[in-house]
CSV table of N, CA, C and O in Angstrom, one decimal:
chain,number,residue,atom,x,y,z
A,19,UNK,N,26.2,41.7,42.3
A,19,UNK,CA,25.3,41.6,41.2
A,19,UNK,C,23.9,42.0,41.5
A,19,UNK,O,23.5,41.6,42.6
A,20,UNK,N,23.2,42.7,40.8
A,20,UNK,CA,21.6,43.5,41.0
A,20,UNK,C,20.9,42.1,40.5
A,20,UNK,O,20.9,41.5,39.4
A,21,UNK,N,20.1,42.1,41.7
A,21,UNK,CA,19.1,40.7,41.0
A,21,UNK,C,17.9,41.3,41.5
A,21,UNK,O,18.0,42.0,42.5
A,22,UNK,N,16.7,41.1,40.8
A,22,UNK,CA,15.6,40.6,41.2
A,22,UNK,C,15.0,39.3,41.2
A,22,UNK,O,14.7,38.9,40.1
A,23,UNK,N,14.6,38.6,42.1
A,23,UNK,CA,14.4,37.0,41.9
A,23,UNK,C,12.6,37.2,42.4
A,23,UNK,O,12.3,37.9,43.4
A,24,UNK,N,11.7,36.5,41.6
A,24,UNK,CA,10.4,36.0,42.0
A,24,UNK,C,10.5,35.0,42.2
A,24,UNK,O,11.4,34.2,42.1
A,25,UNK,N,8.9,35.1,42.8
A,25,UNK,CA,8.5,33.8,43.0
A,25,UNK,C,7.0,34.0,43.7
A,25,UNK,O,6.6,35.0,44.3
A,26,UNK,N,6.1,32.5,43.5
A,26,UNK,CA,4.7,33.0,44.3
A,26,UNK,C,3.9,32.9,43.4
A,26,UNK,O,2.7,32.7,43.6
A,27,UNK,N,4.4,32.9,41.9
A,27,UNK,CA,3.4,32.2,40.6
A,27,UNK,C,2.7,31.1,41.0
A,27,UNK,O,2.7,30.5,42.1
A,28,UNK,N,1.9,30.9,39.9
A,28,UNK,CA,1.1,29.1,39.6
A,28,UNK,C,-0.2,29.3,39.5
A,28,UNK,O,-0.5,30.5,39.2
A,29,UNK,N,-1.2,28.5,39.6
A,29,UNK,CA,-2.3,28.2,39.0
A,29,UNK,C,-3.1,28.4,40.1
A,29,UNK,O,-2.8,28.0,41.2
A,30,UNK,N,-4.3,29.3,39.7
A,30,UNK,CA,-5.6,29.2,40.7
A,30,UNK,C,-6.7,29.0,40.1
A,30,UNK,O,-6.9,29.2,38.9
A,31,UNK,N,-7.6,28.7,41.0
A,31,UNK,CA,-9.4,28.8,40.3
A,31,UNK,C,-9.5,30.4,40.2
A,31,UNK,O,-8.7,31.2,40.8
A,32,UNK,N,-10.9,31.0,39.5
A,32,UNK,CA,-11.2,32.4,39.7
A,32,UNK,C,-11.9,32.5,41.1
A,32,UNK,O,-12.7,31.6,41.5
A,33,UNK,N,-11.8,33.3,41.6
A,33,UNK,CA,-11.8,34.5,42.9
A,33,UNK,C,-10.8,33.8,43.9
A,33,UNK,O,-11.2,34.1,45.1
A,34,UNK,N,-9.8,33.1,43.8
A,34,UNK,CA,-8.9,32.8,44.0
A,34,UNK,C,-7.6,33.7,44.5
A,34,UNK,O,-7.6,34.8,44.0
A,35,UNK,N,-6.6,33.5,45.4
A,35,UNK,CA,-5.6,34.8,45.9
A,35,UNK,C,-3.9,34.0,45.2
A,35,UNK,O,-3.7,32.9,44.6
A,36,UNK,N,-3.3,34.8,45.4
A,36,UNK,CA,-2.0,34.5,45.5
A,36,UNK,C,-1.1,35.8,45.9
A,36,UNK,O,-1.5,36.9,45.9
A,37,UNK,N,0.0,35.4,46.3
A,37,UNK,CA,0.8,36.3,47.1
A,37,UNK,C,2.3,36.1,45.5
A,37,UNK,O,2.3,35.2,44.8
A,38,UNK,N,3.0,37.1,45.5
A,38,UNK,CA,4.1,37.2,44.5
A,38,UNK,C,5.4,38.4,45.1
A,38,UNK,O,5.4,39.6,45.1
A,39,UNK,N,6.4,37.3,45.6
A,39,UNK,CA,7.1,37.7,46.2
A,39,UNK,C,8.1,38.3,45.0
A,39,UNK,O,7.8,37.9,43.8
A,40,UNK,N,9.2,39.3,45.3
A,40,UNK,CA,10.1,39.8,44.9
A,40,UNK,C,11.5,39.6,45.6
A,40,UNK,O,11.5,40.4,46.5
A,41,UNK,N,12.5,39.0,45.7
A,41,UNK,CA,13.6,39.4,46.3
A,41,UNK,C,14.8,40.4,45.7
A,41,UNK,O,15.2,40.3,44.6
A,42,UNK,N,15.3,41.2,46.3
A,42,UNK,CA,16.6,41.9,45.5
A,42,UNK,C,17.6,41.5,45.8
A,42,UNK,O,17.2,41.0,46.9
A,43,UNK,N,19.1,41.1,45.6
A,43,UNK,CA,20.1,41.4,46.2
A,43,UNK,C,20.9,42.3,45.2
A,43,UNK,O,20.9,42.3,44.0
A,44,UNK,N,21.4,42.8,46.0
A,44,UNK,CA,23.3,44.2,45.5
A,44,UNK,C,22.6,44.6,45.4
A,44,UNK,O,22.2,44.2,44.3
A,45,UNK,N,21.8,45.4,45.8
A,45,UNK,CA,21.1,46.5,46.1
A,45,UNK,C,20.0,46.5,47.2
A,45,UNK,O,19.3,45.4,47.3
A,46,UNK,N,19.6,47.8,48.2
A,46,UNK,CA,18.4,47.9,48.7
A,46,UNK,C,17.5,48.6,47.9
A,46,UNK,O,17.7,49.5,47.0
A,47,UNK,N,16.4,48.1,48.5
A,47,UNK,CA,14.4,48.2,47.9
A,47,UNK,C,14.4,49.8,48.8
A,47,UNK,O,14.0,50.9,48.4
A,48,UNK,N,14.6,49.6,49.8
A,48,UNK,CA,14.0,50.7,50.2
A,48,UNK,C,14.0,52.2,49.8
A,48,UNK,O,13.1,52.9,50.0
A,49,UNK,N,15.1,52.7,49.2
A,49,UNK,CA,15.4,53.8,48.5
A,49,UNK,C,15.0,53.8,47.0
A,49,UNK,O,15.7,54.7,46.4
A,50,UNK,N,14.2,53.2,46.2
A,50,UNK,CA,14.2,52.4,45.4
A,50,UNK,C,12.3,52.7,45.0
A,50,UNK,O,11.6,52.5,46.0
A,51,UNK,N,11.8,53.0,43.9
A,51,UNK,CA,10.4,52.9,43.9
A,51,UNK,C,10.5,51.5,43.8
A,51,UNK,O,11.5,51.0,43.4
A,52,UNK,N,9.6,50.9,44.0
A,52,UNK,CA,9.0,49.5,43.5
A,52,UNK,C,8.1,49.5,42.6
A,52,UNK,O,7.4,50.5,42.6
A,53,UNK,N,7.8,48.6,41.8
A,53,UNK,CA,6.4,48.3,40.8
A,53,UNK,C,6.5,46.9,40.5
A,53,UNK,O,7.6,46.3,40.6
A,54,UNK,N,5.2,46.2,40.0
A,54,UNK,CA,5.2,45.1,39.9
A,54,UNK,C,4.2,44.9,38.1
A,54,UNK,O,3.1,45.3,38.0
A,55,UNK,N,4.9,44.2,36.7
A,55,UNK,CA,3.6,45.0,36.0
A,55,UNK,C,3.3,43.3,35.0
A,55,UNK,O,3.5,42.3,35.7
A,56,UNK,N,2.9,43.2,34.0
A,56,UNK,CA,2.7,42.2,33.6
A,56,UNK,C,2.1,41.8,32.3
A,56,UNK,O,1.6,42.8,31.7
A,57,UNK,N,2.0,40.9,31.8
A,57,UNK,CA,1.8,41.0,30.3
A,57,UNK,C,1.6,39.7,29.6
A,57,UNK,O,2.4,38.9,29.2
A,58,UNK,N,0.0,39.8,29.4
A,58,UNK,CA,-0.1,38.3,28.7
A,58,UNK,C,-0.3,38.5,27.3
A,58,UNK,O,-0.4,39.6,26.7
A,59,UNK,N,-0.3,37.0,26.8
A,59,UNK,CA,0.2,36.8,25.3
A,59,UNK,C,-0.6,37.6,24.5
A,59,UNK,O,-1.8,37.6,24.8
A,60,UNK,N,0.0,38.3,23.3
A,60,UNK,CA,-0.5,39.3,22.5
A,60,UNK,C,-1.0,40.4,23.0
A,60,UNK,O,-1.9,41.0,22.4
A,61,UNK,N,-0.6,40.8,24.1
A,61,UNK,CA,-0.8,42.1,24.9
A,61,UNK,C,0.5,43.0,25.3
A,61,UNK,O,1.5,42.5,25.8
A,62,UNK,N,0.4,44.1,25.0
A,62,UNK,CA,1.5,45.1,25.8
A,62,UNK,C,1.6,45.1,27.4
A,62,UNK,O,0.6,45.2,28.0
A,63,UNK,N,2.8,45.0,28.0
A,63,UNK,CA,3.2,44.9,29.2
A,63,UNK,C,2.1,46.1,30.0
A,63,UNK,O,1.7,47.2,29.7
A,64,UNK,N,2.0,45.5,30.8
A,64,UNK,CA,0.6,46.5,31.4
A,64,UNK,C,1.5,46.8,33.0
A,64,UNK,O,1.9,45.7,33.5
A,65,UNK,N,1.6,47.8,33.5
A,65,UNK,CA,2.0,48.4,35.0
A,65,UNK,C,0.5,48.4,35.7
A,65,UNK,O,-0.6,48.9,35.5
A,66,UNK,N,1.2,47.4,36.9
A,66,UNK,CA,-0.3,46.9,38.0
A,66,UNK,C,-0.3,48.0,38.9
A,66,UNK,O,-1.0,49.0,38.9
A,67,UNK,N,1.0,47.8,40.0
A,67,UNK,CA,1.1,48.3,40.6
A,67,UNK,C,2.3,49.1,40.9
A,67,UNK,O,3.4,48.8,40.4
A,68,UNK,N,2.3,50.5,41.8
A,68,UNK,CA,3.9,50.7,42.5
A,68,UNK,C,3.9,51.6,43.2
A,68,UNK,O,2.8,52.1,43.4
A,69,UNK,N,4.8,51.9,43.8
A,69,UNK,CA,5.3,52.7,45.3
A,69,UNK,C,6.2,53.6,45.1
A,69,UNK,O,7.4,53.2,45.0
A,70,UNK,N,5.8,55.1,44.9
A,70,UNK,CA,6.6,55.7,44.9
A,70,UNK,C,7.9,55.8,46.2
A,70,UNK,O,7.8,55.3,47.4
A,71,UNK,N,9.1,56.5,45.7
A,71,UNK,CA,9.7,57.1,47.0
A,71,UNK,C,9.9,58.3,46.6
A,71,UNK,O,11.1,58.6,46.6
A,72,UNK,N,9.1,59.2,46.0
A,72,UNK,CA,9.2,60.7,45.8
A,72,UNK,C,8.3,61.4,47.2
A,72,UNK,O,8.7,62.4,47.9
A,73,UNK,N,6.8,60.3,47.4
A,73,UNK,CA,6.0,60.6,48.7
A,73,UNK,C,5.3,59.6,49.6
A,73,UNK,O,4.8,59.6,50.7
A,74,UNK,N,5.8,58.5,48.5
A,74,UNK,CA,5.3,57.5,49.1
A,74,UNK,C,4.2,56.9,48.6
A,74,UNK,O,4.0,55.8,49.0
A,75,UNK,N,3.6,57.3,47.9
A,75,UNK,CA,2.2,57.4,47.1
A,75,UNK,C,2.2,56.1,46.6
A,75,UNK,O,3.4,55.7,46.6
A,76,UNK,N,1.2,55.0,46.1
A,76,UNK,CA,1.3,54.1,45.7
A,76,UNK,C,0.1,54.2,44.3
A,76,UNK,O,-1.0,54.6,44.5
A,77,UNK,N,0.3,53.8,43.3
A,77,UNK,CA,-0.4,53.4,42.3
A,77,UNK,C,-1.2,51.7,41.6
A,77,UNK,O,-0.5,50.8,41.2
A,78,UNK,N,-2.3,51.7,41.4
A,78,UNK,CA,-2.5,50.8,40.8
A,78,UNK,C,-3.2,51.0,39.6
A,78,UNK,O,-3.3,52.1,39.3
A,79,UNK,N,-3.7,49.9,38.8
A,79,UNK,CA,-4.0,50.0,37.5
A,79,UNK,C,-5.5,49.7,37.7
A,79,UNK,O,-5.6,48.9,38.6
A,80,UNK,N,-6.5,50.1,37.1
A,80,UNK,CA,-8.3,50.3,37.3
A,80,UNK,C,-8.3,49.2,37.4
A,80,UNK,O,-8.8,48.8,38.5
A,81,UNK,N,-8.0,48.3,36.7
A,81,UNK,CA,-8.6,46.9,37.0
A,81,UNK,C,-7.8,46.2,37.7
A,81,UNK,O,-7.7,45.2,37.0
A,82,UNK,N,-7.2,46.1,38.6
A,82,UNK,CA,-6.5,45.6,39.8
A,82,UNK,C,-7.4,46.4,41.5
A,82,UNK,O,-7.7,45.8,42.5
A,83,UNK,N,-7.6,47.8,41.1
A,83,UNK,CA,-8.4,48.0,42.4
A,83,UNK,C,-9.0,47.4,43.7
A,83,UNK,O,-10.0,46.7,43.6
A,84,UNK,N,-8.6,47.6,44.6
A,84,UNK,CA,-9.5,46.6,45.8
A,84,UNK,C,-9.0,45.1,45.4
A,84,UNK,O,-9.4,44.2,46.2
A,85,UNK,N,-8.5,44.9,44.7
A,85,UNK,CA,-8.1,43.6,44.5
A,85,UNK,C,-6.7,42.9,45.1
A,85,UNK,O,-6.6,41.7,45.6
A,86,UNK,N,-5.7,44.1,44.7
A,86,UNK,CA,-4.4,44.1,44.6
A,86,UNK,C,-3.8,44.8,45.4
A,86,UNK,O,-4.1,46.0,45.3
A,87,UNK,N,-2.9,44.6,46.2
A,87,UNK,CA,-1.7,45.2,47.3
A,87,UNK,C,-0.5,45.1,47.2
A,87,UNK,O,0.0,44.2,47.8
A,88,UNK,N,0.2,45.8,46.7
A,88,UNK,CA,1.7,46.1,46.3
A,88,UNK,C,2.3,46.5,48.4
A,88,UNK,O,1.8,47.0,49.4
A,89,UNK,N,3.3,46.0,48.0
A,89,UNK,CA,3.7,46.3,49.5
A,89,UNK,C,5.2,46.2,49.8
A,89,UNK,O,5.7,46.1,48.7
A,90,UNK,N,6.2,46.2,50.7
A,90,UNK,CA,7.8,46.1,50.7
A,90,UNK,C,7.9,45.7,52.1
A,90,UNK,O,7.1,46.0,52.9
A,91,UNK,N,8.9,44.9,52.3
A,91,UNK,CA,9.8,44.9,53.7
A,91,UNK,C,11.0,44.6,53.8
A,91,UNK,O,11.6,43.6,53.5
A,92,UNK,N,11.5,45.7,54.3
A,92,UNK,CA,13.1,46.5,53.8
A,92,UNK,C,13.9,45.4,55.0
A,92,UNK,O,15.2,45.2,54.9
A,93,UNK,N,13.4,44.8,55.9
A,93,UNK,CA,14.0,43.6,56.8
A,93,UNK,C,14.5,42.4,55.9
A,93,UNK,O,15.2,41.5,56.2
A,94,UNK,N,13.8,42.7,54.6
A,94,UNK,CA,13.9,41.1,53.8
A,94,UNK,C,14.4,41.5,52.2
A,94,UNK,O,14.5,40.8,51.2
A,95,UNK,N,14.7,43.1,52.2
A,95,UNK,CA,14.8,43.5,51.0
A,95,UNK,C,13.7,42.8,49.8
A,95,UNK,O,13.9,42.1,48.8
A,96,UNK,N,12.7,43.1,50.4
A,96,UNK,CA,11.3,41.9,49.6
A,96,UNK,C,10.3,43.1,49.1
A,96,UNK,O,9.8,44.0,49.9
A,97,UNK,N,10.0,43.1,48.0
A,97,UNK,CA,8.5,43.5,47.6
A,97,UNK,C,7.8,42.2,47.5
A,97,UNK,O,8.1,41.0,47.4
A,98,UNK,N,6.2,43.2,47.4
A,98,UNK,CA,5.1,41.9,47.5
A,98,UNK,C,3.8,42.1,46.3
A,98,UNK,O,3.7,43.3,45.9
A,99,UNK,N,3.2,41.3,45.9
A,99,UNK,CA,2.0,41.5,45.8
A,99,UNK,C,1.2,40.7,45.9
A,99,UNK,O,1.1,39.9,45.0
A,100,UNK,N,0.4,40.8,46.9
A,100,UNK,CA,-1.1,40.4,46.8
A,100,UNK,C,-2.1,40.1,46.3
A,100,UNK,O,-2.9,41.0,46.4
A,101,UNK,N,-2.6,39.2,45.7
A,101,UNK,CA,-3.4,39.5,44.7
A,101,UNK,C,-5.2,38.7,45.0
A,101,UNK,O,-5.3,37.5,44.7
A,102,UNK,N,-6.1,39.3,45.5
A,102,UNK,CA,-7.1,38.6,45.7
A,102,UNK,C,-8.1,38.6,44.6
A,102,UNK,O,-7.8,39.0,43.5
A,103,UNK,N,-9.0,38.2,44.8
A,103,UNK,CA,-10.1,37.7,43.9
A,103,UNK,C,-10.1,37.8,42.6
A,103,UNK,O,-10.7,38.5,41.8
A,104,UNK,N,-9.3,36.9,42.5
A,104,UNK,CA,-8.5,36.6,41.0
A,104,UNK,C,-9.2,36.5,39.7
A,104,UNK,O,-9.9,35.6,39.5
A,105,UNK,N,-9.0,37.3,39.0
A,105,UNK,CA,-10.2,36.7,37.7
A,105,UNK,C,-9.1,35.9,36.1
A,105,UNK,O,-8.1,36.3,35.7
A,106,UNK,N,-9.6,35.3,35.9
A,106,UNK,CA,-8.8,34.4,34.6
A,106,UNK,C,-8.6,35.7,33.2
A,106,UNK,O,-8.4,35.4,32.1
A,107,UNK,N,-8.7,37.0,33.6
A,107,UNK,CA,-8.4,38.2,33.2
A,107,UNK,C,-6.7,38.7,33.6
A,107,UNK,O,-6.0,39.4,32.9
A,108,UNK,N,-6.4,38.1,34.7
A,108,UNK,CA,-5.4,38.2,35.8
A,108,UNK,C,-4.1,37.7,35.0
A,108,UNK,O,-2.9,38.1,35.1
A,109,UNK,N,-4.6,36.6,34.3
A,109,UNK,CA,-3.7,35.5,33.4
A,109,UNK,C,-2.1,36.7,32.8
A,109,UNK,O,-2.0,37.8,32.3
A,110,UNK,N,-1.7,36.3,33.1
A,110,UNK,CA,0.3,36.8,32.8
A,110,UNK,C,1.0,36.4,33.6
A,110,UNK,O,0.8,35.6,34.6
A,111,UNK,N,2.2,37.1,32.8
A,111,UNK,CA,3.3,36.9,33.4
A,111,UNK,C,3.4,38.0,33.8
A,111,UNK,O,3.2,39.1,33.3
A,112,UNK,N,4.1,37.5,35.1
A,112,UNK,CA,4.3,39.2,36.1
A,112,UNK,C,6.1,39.5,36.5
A,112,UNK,O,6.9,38.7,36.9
A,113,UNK,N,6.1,40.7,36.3
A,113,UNK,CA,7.5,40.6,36.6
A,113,UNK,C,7.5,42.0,37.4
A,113,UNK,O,6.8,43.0,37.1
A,114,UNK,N,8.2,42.0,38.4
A,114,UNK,CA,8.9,43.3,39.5
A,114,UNK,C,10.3,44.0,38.5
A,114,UNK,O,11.1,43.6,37.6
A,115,UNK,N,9.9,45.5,39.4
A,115,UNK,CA,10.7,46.2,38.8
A,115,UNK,C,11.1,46.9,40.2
A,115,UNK,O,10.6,46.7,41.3
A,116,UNK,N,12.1,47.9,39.9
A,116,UNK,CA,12.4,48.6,40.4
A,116,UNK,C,13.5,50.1,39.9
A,116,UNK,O,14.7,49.8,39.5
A,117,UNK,N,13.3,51.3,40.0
A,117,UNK,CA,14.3,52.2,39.8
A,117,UNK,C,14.2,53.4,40.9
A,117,UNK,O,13.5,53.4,41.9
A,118,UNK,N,15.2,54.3,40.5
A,118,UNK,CA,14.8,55.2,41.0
A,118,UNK,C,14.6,56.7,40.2
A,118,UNK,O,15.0,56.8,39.1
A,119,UNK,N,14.2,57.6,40.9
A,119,UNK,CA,13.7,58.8,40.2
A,119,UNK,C,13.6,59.8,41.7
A,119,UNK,O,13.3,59.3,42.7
A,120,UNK,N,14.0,61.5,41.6
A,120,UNK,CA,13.7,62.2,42.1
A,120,UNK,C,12.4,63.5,41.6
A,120,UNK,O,11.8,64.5,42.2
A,121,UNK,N,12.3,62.8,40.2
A,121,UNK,CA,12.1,63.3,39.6
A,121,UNK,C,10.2,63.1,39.2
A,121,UNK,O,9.2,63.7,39.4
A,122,UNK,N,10.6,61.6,38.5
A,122,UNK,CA,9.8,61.2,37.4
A,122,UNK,C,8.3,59.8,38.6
A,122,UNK,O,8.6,58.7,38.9
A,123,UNK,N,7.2,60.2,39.0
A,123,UNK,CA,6.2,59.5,39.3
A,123,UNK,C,6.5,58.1,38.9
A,123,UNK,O,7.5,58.1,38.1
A,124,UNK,N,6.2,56.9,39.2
A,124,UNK,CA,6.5,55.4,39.5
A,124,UNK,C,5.3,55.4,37.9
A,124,UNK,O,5.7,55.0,36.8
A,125,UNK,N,4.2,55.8,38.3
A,125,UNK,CA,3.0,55.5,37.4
A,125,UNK,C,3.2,55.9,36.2
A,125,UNK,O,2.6,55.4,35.3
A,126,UNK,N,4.4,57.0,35.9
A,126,UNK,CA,4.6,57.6,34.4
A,126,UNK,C,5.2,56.8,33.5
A,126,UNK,O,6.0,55.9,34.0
A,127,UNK,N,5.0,56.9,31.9
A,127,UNK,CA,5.8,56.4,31.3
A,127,UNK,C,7.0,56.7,31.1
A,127,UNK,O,7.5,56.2,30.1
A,128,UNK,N,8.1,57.8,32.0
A,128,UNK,CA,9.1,58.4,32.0
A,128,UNK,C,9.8,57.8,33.0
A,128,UNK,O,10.9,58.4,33.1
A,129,UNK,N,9.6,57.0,33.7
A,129,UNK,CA,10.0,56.2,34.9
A,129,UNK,C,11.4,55.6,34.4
A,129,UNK,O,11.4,55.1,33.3
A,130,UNK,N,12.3,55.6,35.0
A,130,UNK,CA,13.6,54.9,34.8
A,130,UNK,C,13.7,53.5,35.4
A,130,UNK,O,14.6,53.1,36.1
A,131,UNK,N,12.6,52.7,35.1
A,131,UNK,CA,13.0,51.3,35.8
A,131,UNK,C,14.1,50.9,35.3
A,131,UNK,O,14.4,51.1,34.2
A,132,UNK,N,15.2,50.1,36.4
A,132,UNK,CA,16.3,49.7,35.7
A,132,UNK,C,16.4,48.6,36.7
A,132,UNK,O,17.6,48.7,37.2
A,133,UNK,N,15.9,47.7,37.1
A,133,UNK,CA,16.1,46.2,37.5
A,133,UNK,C,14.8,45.6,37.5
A,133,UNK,O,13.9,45.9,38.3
A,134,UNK,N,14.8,44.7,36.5
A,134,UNK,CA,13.8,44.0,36.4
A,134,UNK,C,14.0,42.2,37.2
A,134,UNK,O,15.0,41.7,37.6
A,135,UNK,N,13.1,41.8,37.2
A,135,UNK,CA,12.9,40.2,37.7
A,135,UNK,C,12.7,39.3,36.5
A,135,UNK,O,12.3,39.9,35.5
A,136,UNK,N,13.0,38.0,36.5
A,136,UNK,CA,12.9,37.0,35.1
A,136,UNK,C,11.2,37.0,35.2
A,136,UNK,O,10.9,36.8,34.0
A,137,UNK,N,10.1,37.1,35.9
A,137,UNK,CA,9.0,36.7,35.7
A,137,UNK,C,8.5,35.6,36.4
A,137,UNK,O,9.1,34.7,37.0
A,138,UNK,N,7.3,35.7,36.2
A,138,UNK,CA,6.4,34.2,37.3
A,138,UNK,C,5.1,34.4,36.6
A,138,UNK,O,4.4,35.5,36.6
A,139,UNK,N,4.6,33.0,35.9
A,139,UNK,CA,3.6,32.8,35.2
A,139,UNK,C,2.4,32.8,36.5
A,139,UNK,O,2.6,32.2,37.5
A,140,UNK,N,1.0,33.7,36.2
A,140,UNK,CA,0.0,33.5,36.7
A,140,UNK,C,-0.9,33.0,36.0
A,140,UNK,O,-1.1,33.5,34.9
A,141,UNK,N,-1.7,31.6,36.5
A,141,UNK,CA,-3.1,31.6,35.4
A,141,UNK,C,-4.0,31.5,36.3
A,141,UNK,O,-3.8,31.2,37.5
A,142,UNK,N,-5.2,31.8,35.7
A,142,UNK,CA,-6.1,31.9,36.6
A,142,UNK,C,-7.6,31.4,36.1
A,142,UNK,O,-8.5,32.2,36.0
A,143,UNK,N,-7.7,30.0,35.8
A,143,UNK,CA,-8.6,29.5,35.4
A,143,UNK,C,-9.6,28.2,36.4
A,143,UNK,O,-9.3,27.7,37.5
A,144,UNK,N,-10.5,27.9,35.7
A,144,UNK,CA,-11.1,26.5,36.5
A,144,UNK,C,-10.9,25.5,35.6
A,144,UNK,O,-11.2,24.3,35.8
């Protein structure tokens, strides 16, 4: 069965960090772009971050910059994200993806994600 399972949500003050694990099983990550994207209430799902495997190339979203680290370790079939100096802007729910493509960039809207994760609420308030 293709799972993606999170975890690594919950509550911070602002400039606050959190880390947001991904697990897969029935399937490996490493052949696999990764992305991680997210979407709070009355908002369109927004793509943070992702990792191509067309070059490798990694993408983030302007307002994540310097802030945020998308990352993998194919020993744990695990993506990650990092997320420092948190602002109560940060607030969603974040969910991991993953597809693949030879084709189509991680960052495009033409991307074939096809395993998603249930989500992990972030907030990020005082």
């Amino acid at each position: 069965q293709v799972q993606l399972v999170e975890s690594g949500g919950g509550w911070v003050q602002p400039g606050g960090s959190l880390r947001l694990s991904c697990a897969a099983s029935g399937f490996t990550l490493h052949d696999h772009a990764i992305g991680w994207f997210r979407q709070a209430p009355g908002k369109e799902r927004e793509r943070v971050s992702c990792i191509n495997t067309i070059d490798g190339s990694s993408y983030y979203a302007n307002s994540v910059k310097g802030r945020f680290t998308i990352s993998r370790d194919n020993s744990k079939n695990t993506m990650y994200l990092q997320m420092n100096s948190l602002k109560p802007e940060d607030s969603a729910v974040y969910y991991c993806a993953a597809g693949k493509s030879t084709y189509y960039y991680c960052s495009g809207t033409g991307f074939p994600w096809d395993s998603w994760g249930q989500g992990t609420q972030v907030t990020v308030s005082s």
